[in-house]
């Protein structure tokens, strides 16, 4: 689903109902272009994190100490780049997936720690 469609069709109705205030949010992205993320992955991350903030979500970043960060991450979250430095198609390598695995575990940890807690004043 394209990010605009996701934001309009999924996030919009949840925002109206205040359904995600205090819930945990995080981003993962893929891209195939040259550069750090390529293929629009960084813009997708920024757009989603902006929406998560508007929804009142608690966002989980990707700390630079995360295993796999140097090849597969930005502070916003992990990305699976599917092309090499010379635009050769490599697929998403295990090295690049490593940051995603740890990010998913961190998201689960934060969600477990916040379960049942009222985080924001009403």
PDB file of C-alpha atoms in Angstrom, residues 7-55:
ATOM      1  CA  UNK A   7      -2.098   7.586   5.735  1.00  0.00           C
ATOM      2  CA  UNK A   8      -5.452   8.592   4.221  1.00  0.00           C
ATOM      3  CA  UNK A   9      -7.347   5.316   4.511  1.00  0.00           C
ATOM      4  CA  UNK A  10      -5.890   3.800   7.671  1.00  0.00           C
ATOM      5  CA  UNK A  11      -4.455   6.618   9.786  1.00  0.00           C
ATOM      6  CA  UNK A  12      -7.170   9.207   9.098  1.00  0.00           C
ATOM      7  CA  UNK A  13     -10.068   7.280  10.663  1.00  0.00           C
ATOM      8  CA  UNK A  14      -7.887   6.253  13.629  1.00  0.00           C
ATOM      9  CA  UNK A  15      -6.908   9.900  14.185  1.00  0.00           C
ATOM     10  CA  UNK A  16     -10.572  10.968  14.261  1.00  0.00           C
ATOM     11  CA  UNK A  17     -11.308   8.357  16.950  1.00  0.00           C
ATOM     12  CA  UNK A  18      -8.089   9.026  18.958  1.00  0.00           C
ATOM     13  CA  UNK A  19      -7.496   5.278  18.731  1.00  0.00           C
ATOM     14  CA  UNK A  20      -3.705   5.310  18.712  1.00  0.00           C
ATOM     15  CA  UNK A  21      -2.853   7.859  21.391  1.00  0.00           C
ATOM     16  CA  UNK A  22      -0.178   6.334  23.616  1.00  0.00           C
ATOM     17  CA  UNK A  23       0.332   3.306  21.352  1.00  0.00           C
ATOM     18  CA  UNK A  24       3.773   2.334  20.088  1.00  0.00           C
ATOM     19  CA  UNK A  25       4.816   3.155  16.544  1.00  0.00           C
ATOM     20  CA  UNK A  26       7.961   2.460  14.538  1.00  0.00           C
ATOM     21  CA  UNK A  27       8.981   2.471  10.899  1.00  0.00           C
ATOM     22  CA  UNK A  28      10.723  -0.027   8.669  1.00  0.00           C
ATOM     23  CA  UNK A  29      11.335   0.681   4.976  1.00  0.00           C
ATOM     24  CA  UNK A  30      12.857  -0.784   1.841  1.00  0.00           C
ATOM     25  CA  UNK A  31      14.342   0.874  -1.202  1.00  0.00           C
ATOM     26  CA  UNK A  32      16.348  -0.046  -4.232  1.00  0.00           C
ATOM     27  CA  UNK A  33      18.149   3.139  -5.187  1.00  0.00           C
ATOM     28  CA  UNK A  34      21.648   4.425  -4.745  1.00  0.00           C
ATOM     29  CA  UNK A  35      22.575   6.301  -1.598  1.00  0.00           C
ATOM     30  CA  UNK A  36      22.031   5.621   2.067  1.00  0.00           C
ATOM     31  CA  UNK A  37      18.433   4.511   1.743  1.00  0.00           C
ATOM     32  CA  UNK A  38      17.472   5.076  -1.871  1.00  0.00           C
ATOM     33  CA  UNK A  39      14.141   4.495  -3.523  1.00  0.00           C
ATOM     34  CA  UNK A  40      12.300   7.010  -1.349  1.00  0.00           C
ATOM     35  CA  UNK A  41      12.728   5.010   1.864  1.00  0.00           C
ATOM     36  CA  UNK A  42      13.863   8.009   3.915  1.00  0.00           C
ATOM     37  CA  UNK A  43      10.924  10.138   2.758  1.00  0.00           C
ATOM     38  CA  UNK A  44       8.555   7.299   3.571  1.00  0.00           C
ATOM     39  CA  UNK A  45      10.014   7.052   7.077  1.00  0.00           C
ATOM     40  CA  UNK A  46       9.677  10.791   7.643  1.00  0.00           C
ATOM     41  CA  UNK A  47       6.093  10.861   6.376  1.00  0.00           C
ATOM     42  CA  UNK A  48       5.045   7.958   8.590  1.00  0.00           C
ATOM     43  CA  UNK A  49       6.794   9.283  11.695  1.00  0.00           C
ATOM     44  CA  UNK A  50       5.100  12.631  11.175  1.00  0.00           C
ATOM     45  CA  UNK A  51       1.756  10.865  11.029  1.00  0.00           C
ATOM     46  CA  UNK A  52       2.566   8.796  14.105  1.00  0.00           C
ATOM     47  CA  UNK A  53       3.273  12.039  15.990  1.00  0.00           C
ATOM     48  CA  UNK A  54      -0.059  13.449  14.834  1.00  0.00           C
ATOM     49  CA  UNK A  55      -1.761  10.265  16.018  1.00  0.00           C
TER      50      UNK A  55
END
